[in-house]
Amino acid sequence: LEQLRFVLGTLLGKPELNTLWPLNLVLFSNQKEYGPHALPQPLLPGGSSTLAAWTDDVPLPRDLMRAVTETLLNDNAGRMPRDIEIALCDLLSTIEVNATRVKIGAPLASGELNGARMRAWAKLQMLATQPEYSGRMRIYINNLQNAGEEDQASRNAFDMTAAKLDSMVDAYAKSAKFESAPVNGKALNPNRDFIEKNLERPAVTALLADLDAKGKTFPPDSPRGLLVQNTVPSLGLAIKANPKWAEPQFKLAALETDPGRKIGRLKMAAS
């Protein structure tokens, strides 16, 4: 996950990607322990975090990697064409990591993607893994952010029109010779940089309760629990708990009767 964050950040030109909410991934020792706590979707809101759960004896699933990538895009990147954003999630879901050795673009299982989505994946897979494109893919992605034009992005990055790039993608996709390729990974040592710490039993109990609520209820004193109360004092506390969160500002605007203060809250929510 840390290498995924780094590789995506490099593509976006923002090496240190952050999320609006911390991501808590709860790993269980085996399938038997994990089963009762399984979530209905890869990521769900907790009281003060985004929650995920999986089992320690099986690699993280592609759907979780896609969901994490989409969260990082939503919280950090300028908007891009939707097919590009989905294709980035599909591409990063193929990440292979061995400490600092990282690869992306491994072939997908037959039938995993189809039609236009498969073609969009093949396009980004080509740009990420083929030497004649990979060094300039970051320029392409940066140009597409904030509603950039496809033709301009293609010209600036690869010195060719979007139509020419599409013809190259069509030939590449037709060949179906997809192989992963190495990318620069973050210089980290799992044994040195990830420190195991024991949690106290009350913290574990609270975490499991948050997980088992499955995004339907939240501790009343948590930011999302305060939001549910929907009072001026509780929303004020929610804003203090997570100042970058738009929702409590929006809800406060709905409670305001003064037009000037309402507009101020809506501007804060938008920003």
PDB file of N, CA, C and O in Angstrom, residues 61-120:
ATOM      1  N   PRO A  61      -6.614  -8.085  -2.126  1.00  0.00           N
ATOM      2  CA  PRO A  61      -7.348  -8.259  -3.390  1.00  0.00           C
ATOM      3  C   PRO A  61      -7.263  -7.023  -4.271  1.00  0.00           C
ATOM      4  O   PRO A  61      -7.062  -5.898  -3.799  1.00  0.00           O
ATOM      5  N   ARG A  62      -7.421  -7.230  -5.561  1.00  0.00           N
ATOM      6  CA  ARG A  62      -7.370  -6.118  -6.520  1.00  0.00           C
ATOM      7  C   ARG A  62      -8.439  -5.073  -6.219  1.00  0.00           C
ATOM      8  O   ARG A  62      -8.202  -3.874  -6.382  1.00  0.00           O
ATOM      9  N   ASP A  63      -9.621  -5.506  -5.795  1.00  0.00           N
ATOM     10  CA  ASP A  63     -10.687  -4.544  -5.530  1.00  0.00           C
ATOM     11  C   ASP A  63     -10.293  -3.568  -4.425  1.00  0.00           C
ATOM     12  O   ASP A  63     -10.644  -2.383  -4.486  1.00  0.00           O
ATOM     13  N   LEU A  64      -9.564  -4.049  -3.422  1.00  0.00           N
ATOM     14  CA  LEU A  64      -9.107  -3.156  -2.362  1.00  0.00           C
ATOM     15  C   LEU A  64      -8.065  -2.189  -2.901  1.00  0.00           C
ATOM     16  O   LEU A  64      -8.098  -0.990  -2.595  1.00  0.00           O
ATOM     17  N   MET A  65      -7.142  -2.680  -3.720  1.00  0.00           N
ATOM     18  CA  MET A  65      -6.123  -1.812  -4.297  1.00  0.00           C
ATOM     19  C   MET A  65      -6.756  -0.759  -5.193  1.00  0.00           C
ATOM     20  O   MET A  65      -6.333   0.407  -5.230  1.00  0.00           O
ATOM     21  N   ARG A  66      -7.789  -1.157  -5.941  1.00  0.00           N
ATOM     22  CA  ARG A  66      -8.514  -0.186  -6.772  1.00  0.00           C
ATOM     23  C   ARG A  66      -9.164   0.888  -5.894  1.00  0.00           C
ATOM     24  O   ARG A  66      -9.101   2.083  -6.212  1.00  0.00           O
ATOM     25  N   ALA A  67      -9.806   0.457  -4.815  1.00  0.00           N
ATOM     26  CA  ALA A  67     -10.516   1.400  -3.952  1.00  0.00           C
ATOM     27  C   ALA A  67      -9.549   2.370  -3.282  1.00  0.00           C
ATOM     28  O   ALA A  67      -9.846   3.565  -3.141  1.00  0.00           O
ATOM     29  N   VAL A  68      -8.393   1.878  -2.857  1.00  0.00           N
ATOM     30  CA  VAL A  68      -7.395   2.752  -2.248  1.00  0.00           C
ATOM     31  C   VAL A  68      -6.883   3.757  -3.274  1.00  0.00           C
ATOM     32  O   VAL A  68      -6.726   4.950  -2.983  1.00  0.00           O
ATOM     33  N   THR A  69      -6.626   3.293  -4.491  1.00  0.00           N
ATOM     34  CA  THR A  69      -6.166   4.197  -5.552  1.00  0.00           C
ATOM     35  C   THR A  69      -7.198   5.278  -5.834  1.00  0.00           C
ATOM     36  O   THR A  69      -6.864   6.467  -5.966  1.00  0.00           O
ATOM     37  N   GLU A  70      -8.478   4.893  -5.893  1.00  0.00           N
ATOM     38  CA  GLU A  70      -9.522   5.879  -6.161  1.00  0.00           C
ATOM     39  C   GLU A  70      -9.610   6.899  -5.029  1.00  0.00           C
ATOM     40  O   GLU A  70      -9.803   8.097  -5.270  1.00  0.00           O
ATOM     41  N   THR A  71      -9.452   6.443  -3.786  1.00  0.00           N
ATOM     42  CA  THR A  71      -9.466   7.367  -2.652  1.00  0.00           C
ATOM     43  C   THR A  71      -8.323   8.364  -2.760  1.00  0.00           C
ATOM     44  O   THR A  71      -8.502   9.566  -2.539  1.00  0.00           O
ATOM     45  N   LEU A  72      -7.136   7.886  -3.090  1.00  0.00           N
ATOM     46  CA  LEU A  72      -5.983   8.771  -3.239  1.00  0.00           C
ATOM     47  C   LEU A  72      -6.193   9.758  -4.383  1.00  0.00           C
ATOM     48  O   LEU A  72      -5.810  10.934  -4.278  1.00  0.00           O
ATOM     49  N   LEU A  73      -6.801   9.306  -5.473  1.00  0.00           N
ATOM     50  CA  LEU A  73      -7.091  10.220  -6.583  1.00  0.00           C
ATOM     51  C   LEU A  73      -8.099  11.288  -6.157  1.00  0.00           C
ATOM     52  O   LEU A  73      -7.902  12.489  -6.414  1.00  0.00           O
ATOM     53  N   ASN A  74      -9.174  10.860  -5.504  1.00  0.00           N
ATOM     54  CA  ASN A  74     -10.212  11.808  -5.103  1.00  0.00           C
ATOM     55  C   ASN A  74      -9.685  12.859  -4.143  1.00  0.00           C
ATOM     56  O   ASN A  74     -10.102  14.018  -4.179  1.00  0.00           O
ATOM     57  N   ASP A  75      -8.760  12.470  -3.272  1.00  0.00           N
ATOM     58  CA  ASP A  75      -8.279  13.376  -2.225  1.00  0.00           C
ATOM     59  C   ASP A  75      -7.065  14.199  -2.642  1.00  0.00           C
ATOM     60  O   ASP A  75      -6.654  15.091  -1.892  1.00  0.00           O
ATOM     61  N   ASN A  76      -6.495  13.926  -3.824  1.00  0.00           N
ATOM     62  CA  ASN A  76      -5.253  14.606  -4.193  1.00  0.00           C
ATOM     63  C   ASN A  76      -5.197  15.135  -5.618  1.00  0.00           C
ATOM     64  O   ASN A  76      -4.531  16.137  -5.859  1.00  0.00           O
ATOM     65  N   ALA A  77      -5.845  14.492  -6.552  1.00  0.00           N
ATOM     66  CA  ALA A  77      -5.643  14.815  -7.965  1.00  0.00           C
ATOM     67  C   ALA A  77      -6.712  15.759  -8.484  1.00  0.00           C
ATOM     68  O   ALA A  77      -7.830  15.811  -7.959  1.00  0.00           O
ATOM     69  N   GLY A  78      -6.350  16.512  -9.525  1.00  0.00           N
ATOM     70  CA  GLY A  78      -7.365  17.231 -10.270  1.00  0.00           C
ATOM     71  C   GLY A  78      -8.202  16.243 -11.057  1.00  0.00           C
ATOM     72  O   GLY A  78      -7.759  15.142 -11.368  1.00  0.00           O
ATOM     73  N   ARG A  79      -9.432  16.620 -11.360  1.00  0.00           N
ATOM     74  CA  ARG A  79     -10.308  15.701 -12.075  1.00  0.00           C
ATOM     75  C   ARG A  79      -9.772  15.418 -13.475  1.00  0.00           C
ATOM     76  O   ARG A  79      -9.263  16.293 -14.160  1.00  0.00           O
ATOM     77  N   MET A  80      -9.886  14.145 -13.856  1.00  0.00           N
ATOM     78  CA  MET A  80      -9.491  13.685 -15.187  1.00  0.00           C
ATOM     79  C   MET A  80     -10.693  13.014 -15.831  1.00  0.00           C
ATOM     80  O   MET A  80     -11.692  12.732 -15.161  1.00  0.00           O
ATOM     81  N   PRO A  81     -10.639  12.738 -17.134  1.00  0.00           N
ATOM     82  CA  PRO A  81     -11.728  11.965 -17.739  1.00  0.00           C
ATOM     83  C   PRO A  81     -11.968  10.687 -16.939  1.00  0.00           C
ATOM     84  O   PRO A  81     -11.020  10.035 -16.500  1.00  0.00           O
ATOM     85  N   ARG A  82     -13.230  10.344 -16.754  1.00  0.00           N
ATOM     86  CA  ARG A  82     -13.558   9.231 -15.859  1.00  0.00           C
ATOM     87  C   ARG A  82     -12.915   7.925 -16.307  1.00  0.00           C
ATOM     88  O   ARG A  82     -12.494   7.119 -15.472  1.00  0.00           O
ATOM     89  N   ASP A  83     -12.819   7.685 -17.615  1.00  0.00           N
ATOM     90  CA  ASP A  83     -12.223   6.431 -18.071  1.00  0.00           C
ATOM     91  C   ASP A  83     -10.741   6.366 -17.701  1.00  0.00           C
ATOM     92  O   ASP A  83     -10.220   5.274 -17.414  1.00  0.00           O
ATOM     93  N   ILE A  84     -10.066   7.520 -17.658  1.00  0.00           N
ATOM     94  CA  ILE A  84      -8.658   7.549 -17.255  1.00  0.00           C
ATOM     95  C   ILE A  84      -8.528   7.254 -15.769  1.00  0.00           C
ATOM     96  O   ILE A  84      -7.651   6.497 -15.332  1.00  0.00           O
ATOM     97  N   GLU A  85      -9.399   7.834 -14.946  1.00  0.00           N
ATOM     98  CA  GLU A  85      -9.341   7.586 -13.509  1.00  0.00           C
ATOM     99  C   GLU A  85      -9.582   6.110 -13.200  1.00  0.00           C
ATOM    100  O   GLU A  85      -8.874   5.514 -12.383  1.00  0.00           O
ATOM    101  N   ILE A  86     -10.577   5.514 -13.862  1.00  0.00           N
ATOM    102  CA  ILE A  86     -10.861   4.091 -13.640  1.00  0.00           C
ATOM    103  C   ILE A  86      -9.684   3.242 -14.107  1.00  0.00           C
ATOM    104  O   ILE A  86      -9.283   2.284 -13.436  1.00  0.00           O
ATOM    105  N   ALA A  87      -9.097   3.605 -15.259  1.00  0.00           N
ATOM    106  CA  ALA A  87      -7.962   2.845 -15.780  1.00  0.00           C
ATOM    107  C   ALA A  87      -6.748   2.943 -14.859  1.00  0.00           C
ATOM    108  O   ALA A  87      -5.998   1.974 -14.704  1.00  0.00           O
ATOM    109  N   LEU A  88      -6.530   4.111 -14.229  1.00  0.00           N
ATOM    110  CA  LEU A  88      -5.441   4.239 -13.255  1.00  0.00           C
ATOM    111  C   LEU A  88      -5.664   3.297 -12.067  1.00  0.00           C
ATOM    112  O   LEU A  88      -4.725   2.666 -11.579  1.00  0.00           O
ATOM    113  N   CYS A  89      -6.911   3.222 -11.614  1.00  0.00           N
ATOM    114  CA  CYS A  89      -7.227   2.297 -10.517  1.00  0.00           C
ATOM    115  C   CYS A  89      -6.968   0.849 -10.941  1.00  0.00           C
ATOM    116  O   CYS A  89      -6.401   0.058 -10.172  1.00  0.00           O
ATOM    117  N   ASP A  90      -7.376   0.498 -12.157  1.00  0.00           N
ATOM    118  CA  ASP A  90      -7.136  -0.855 -12.650  1.00  0.00           C
ATOM    119  C   ASP A  90      -5.643  -1.135 -12.814  1.00  0.00           C
ATOM    120  O   ASP A  90      -5.167  -2.225 -12.497  1.00  0.00           O
ATOM    121  N   LEU A  91      -4.902  -0.149 -13.308  1.00  0.00           N
ATOM    122  CA  LEU A  91      -3.465  -0.327 -13.508  1.00  0.00           C
ATOM    123  C   LEU A  91      -2.748  -0.519 -12.177  1.00  0.00           C
ATOM    124  O   LEU A  91      -1.934  -1.433 -12.020  1.00  0.00           O
ATOM    125  N   LEU A  92      -3.034   0.334 -11.198  1.00  0.00           N
ATOM    126  CA  LEU A  92      -2.349   0.243  -9.908  1.00  0.00           C
ATOM    127  C   LEU A  92      -2.767  -0.992  -9.124  1.00  0.00           C
ATOM    128  O   LEU A  92      -2.034  -1.433  -8.230  1.00  0.00           O
ATOM    129  N   SER A  93      -3.905  -1.577  -9.464  1.00  0.00           N
ATOM    130  CA  SER A  93      -4.312  -2.807  -8.779  1.00  0.00           C
ATOM    131  C   SER A  93      -3.400  -3.982  -9.128  1.00  0.00           C
ATOM    132  O   SER A  93      -3.404  -5.003  -8.432  1.00  0.00           O
ATOM    133  N   THR A  94      -2.606  -3.826 -10.197  1.00  0.00           N
ATOM    134  CA  THR A  94      -1.696  -4.900 -10.615  1.00  0.00           C
ATOM    135  C   THR A  94      -0.317  -4.774  -9.973  1.00  0.00           C
ATOM    136  O   THR A  94       0.602  -5.522 -10.322  1.00  0.00           O
ATOM    137  N   ILE A  95      -0.145  -3.855  -9.036  1.00  0.00           N
ATOM    138  CA  ILE A  95       1.180  -3.593  -8.471  1.00  0.00           C
ATOM    139  C   ILE A  95       1.755  -4.838  -7.807  1.00  0.00           C
ATOM    140  O   ILE A  95       1.058  -5.604  -7.140  1.00  0.00           O
ATOM    141  N   GLU A  96       3.044  -5.062  -8.042  1.00  0.00           N
ATOM    142  CA  GLU A  96       3.783  -6.168  -7.420  1.00  0.00           C
ATOM    143  C   GLU A  96       4.945  -5.556  -6.645  1.00  0.00           C
ATOM    144  O   GLU A  96       5.712  -4.771  -7.197  1.00  0.00           O
ATOM    145  N   VAL A  97       5.070  -5.922  -5.375  1.00  0.00           N
ATOM    146  CA  VAL A  97       6.054  -5.274  -4.505  1.00  0.00           C
ATOM    147  C   VAL A  97       6.903  -6.309  -3.786  1.00  0.00           C
ATOM    148  O   VAL A  97       6.388  -7.261  -3.205  1.00  0.00           O
ATOM    149  N   ASN A  98       8.204  -6.089  -3.845  1.00  0.00           N
ATOM    150  CA  ASN A  98       9.151  -6.840  -3.033  1.00  0.00           C
ATOM    151  C   ASN A  98      10.121  -5.816  -2.462  1.00  0.00           C
ATOM    152  O   ASN A  98      11.127  -5.486  -3.081  1.00  0.00           O
ATOM    153  N   ALA A  99       9.770  -5.286  -1.270  1.00  0.00           N
ATOM    154  CA  ALA A  99      10.548  -4.203  -0.637  1.00  0.00           C
ATOM    155  C   ALA A  99      10.595  -3.001  -1.577  1.00  0.00           C
ATOM    156  O   ALA A  99       9.564  -2.422  -1.887  1.00  0.00           O
ATOM    157  N   THR A 100      11.787  -2.649  -2.082  1.00  0.00           N
ATOM    158  CA  THR A 100      11.899  -1.477  -2.962  1.00  0.00           C
ATOM    159  C   THR A 100      11.745  -1.840  -4.440  1.00  0.00           C
ATOM    160  O   THR A 100      11.744  -0.950  -5.285  1.00  0.00           O
ATOM    161  N   ARG A 101      11.614  -3.104  -4.755  1.00  0.00           N
ATOM    162  CA  ARG A 101      11.439  -3.531  -6.150  1.00  0.00           C
ATOM    163  C   ARG A 101       9.941  -3.577  -6.458  1.00  0.00           C
ATOM    164  O   ARG A 101       9.205  -4.363  -5.870  1.00  0.00           O
ATOM    165  N   VAL A 102       9.539  -2.731  -7.392  1.00  0.00           N
ATOM    166  CA  VAL A 102       8.123  -2.572  -7.682  1.00  0.00           C
ATOM    167  C   VAL A 102       7.881  -2.723  -9.178  1.00  0.00           C
ATOM    168  O   VAL A 102       8.645  -2.201  -9.996  1.00  0.00           O
ATOM    169  N   LYS A 103       6.814  -3.426  -9.527  1.00  0.00           N
ATOM    170  CA  LYS A 103       6.385  -3.561 -10.916  1.00  0.00           C
ATOM    171  C   LYS A 103       4.900  -3.240 -11.010  1.00  0.00           C
ATOM    172  O   LYS A 103       4.147  -3.449 -10.059  1.00  0.00           O
ATOM    173  N   ILE A 104       4.467  -2.743 -12.172  1.00  0.00           N
ATOM    174  CA  ILE A 104       3.046  -2.574 -12.451  1.00  0.00           C
ATOM    175  C   ILE A 104       2.766  -3.057 -13.867  1.00  0.00           C
ATOM    176  O   ILE A 104       3.676  -3.198 -14.686  1.00  0.00           O
ATOM    177  N   GLY A 105       1.485  -3.322 -14.130  1.00  0.00           N
ATOM    178  CA  GLY A 105       1.074  -3.699 -15.490  1.00  0.00           C
ATOM    179  C   GLY A 105       0.992  -5.173 -15.752  1.00  0.00           C
ATOM    180  O   GLY A 105       0.944  -5.591 -16.909  1.00  0.00           O
ATOM    181  N   ALA A 106       0.952  -6.010 -14.708  1.00  0.00           N
ATOM    182  CA  ALA A 106       0.847  -7.455 -14.921  1.00  0.00           C
ATOM    183  C   ALA A 106      -0.446  -7.782 -15.657  1.00  0.00           C
ATOM    184  O   ALA A 106      -1.465  -7.102 -15.480  1.00  0.00           O
ATOM    185  N   PRO A 107      -0.435  -8.809 -16.511  1.00  0.00           N
ATOM    186  CA  PRO A 107      -1.648  -9.170 -17.260  1.00  0.00           C
ATOM    187  C   PRO A 107      -2.807  -9.475 -16.317  1.00  0.00           C
ATOM    188  O   PRO A 107      -2.621 -10.048 -15.242  1.00  0.00           O
ATOM    189  N   LEU A 108      -3.995  -9.094 -16.720  1.00  0.00           N
ATOM    190  CA  LEU A 108      -5.182  -9.363 -15.934  1.00  0.00           C
ATOM    191  C   LEU A 108      -5.720 -10.748 -16.250  1.00  0.00           C
ATOM    192  O   LEU A 108      -5.451 -11.320 -17.311  1.00  0.00           O
ATOM    193  N   ALA A 109      -6.494 -11.285 -15.340  1.00  0.00           N
ATOM    194  CA  ALA A 109      -7.138 -12.575 -15.581  1.00  0.00           C
ATOM    195  C   ALA A 109      -8.143 -12.434 -16.721  1.00  0.00           C
ATOM    196  O   ALA A 109      -8.743 -11.371 -16.927  1.00  0.00           O
ATOM    197  N   SER A 110      -8.315 -13.493 -17.461  1.00  0.00           N
ATOM    198  CA  SER A 110      -9.241 -13.480 -18.585  1.00  0.00           C
ATOM    199  C   SER A 110     -10.644 -13.099 -18.113  1.00  0.00           C
ATOM    200  O   SER A 110     -11.172 -13.673 -17.161  1.00  0.00           O
ATOM    201  N   GLY A 111     -11.226 -12.095 -18.777  1.00  0.00           N
ATOM    202  CA  GLY A 111     -12.576 -11.672 -18.447  1.00  0.00           C
ATOM    203  C   GLY A 111     -12.681 -10.716 -17.276  1.00  0.00           C
ATOM    204  O   GLY A 111     -13.790 -10.282 -16.942  1.00  0.00           O
ATOM    205  N   GLU A 112     -11.554 -10.369 -16.641  1.00  0.00           N
ATOM    206  CA  GLU A 112     -11.616  -9.462 -15.495  1.00  0.00           C
ATOM    207  C   GLU A 112     -12.122  -8.087 -15.902  1.00  0.00           C
ATOM    208  O   GLU A 112     -12.888  -7.450 -15.172  1.00  0.00           O
ATOM    209  N   LEU A 113     -11.674  -7.618 -17.072  1.00  0.00           N
ATOM    210  CA  LEU A 113     -12.178  -6.373 -17.650  1.00  0.00           C
ATOM    211  C   LEU A 113     -12.607  -6.642 -19.086  1.00  0.00           C
ATOM    212  O   LEU A 113     -12.027  -7.498 -19.762  1.00  0.00           O
ATOM    213  N   ASN A 114     -13.584  -5.895 -19.552  1.00  0.00           N
ATOM    214  CA  ASN A 114     -14.071  -6.095 -20.908  1.00  0.00           C
ATOM    215  C   ASN A 114     -14.357  -4.762 -21.588  1.00  0.00           C
ATOM    216  O   ASN A 114     -14.490  -3.728 -20.924  1.00  0.00           O
ATOM    217  N   GLY A 115     -14.449  -4.796 -22.903  1.00  0.00           N
ATOM    218  CA  GLY A 115     -14.893  -3.655 -23.681  1.00  0.00           C
ATOM    219  C   GLY A 115     -14.035  -2.419 -23.507  1.00  0.00           C
ATOM    220  O   GLY A 115     -12.792  -2.485 -23.491  1.00  0.00           O
ATOM    221  N   ALA A 116     -14.705  -1.279 -23.348  1.00  0.00           N
ATOM    222  CA  ALA A 116     -14.012   0.001 -23.268  1.00  0.00           C
ATOM    223  C   ALA A 116     -13.111   0.075 -22.049  1.00  0.00           C
ATOM    224  O   ALA A 116     -12.043   0.699 -22.095  1.00  0.00           O
ATOM    225  N   ARG A 117     -13.510  -0.563 -20.955  1.00  0.00           N
ATOM    226  CA  ARG A 117     -12.679  -0.529 -19.750  1.00  0.00           C
ATOM    227  C   ARG A 117     -11.374  -1.290 -19.966  1.00  0.00           C
ATOM    228  O   ARG A 117     -10.313  -0.863 -19.509  1.00  0.00           O
ATOM    229  N   MET A 118     -11.449  -2.410 -20.679  1.00  0.00           N
ATOM    230  CA  MET A 118     -10.238  -3.170 -20.980  1.00  0.00           C
ATOM    231  C   MET A 118      -9.316  -2.357 -21.889  1.00  0.00           C
ATOM    232  O   MET A 118      -8.090  -2.346 -21.706  1.00  0.00           O
ATOM    233  N   ARG A 119      -9.892  -1.670 -22.854  1.00  0.00           N
ATOM    234  CA  ARG A 119      -9.062  -0.862 -23.758  1.00  0.00           C
ATOM    235  C   ARG A 119      -8.398   0.280 -23.001  1.00  0.00           C
ATOM    236  O   ARG A 119      -7.232   0.600 -23.235  1.00  0.00           O
ATOM    237  N   ALA A 120      -9.136   0.926 -22.094  1.00  0.00           N
ATOM    238  CA  ALA A 120      -8.554   2.024 -21.317  1.00  0.00           C
ATOM    239  C   ALA A 120      -7.407   1.513 -20.447  1.00  0.00           C
ATOM    240  O   ALA A 120      -6.378   2.189 -20.306  1.00  0.00           O
TER     241      ALA A 120
END
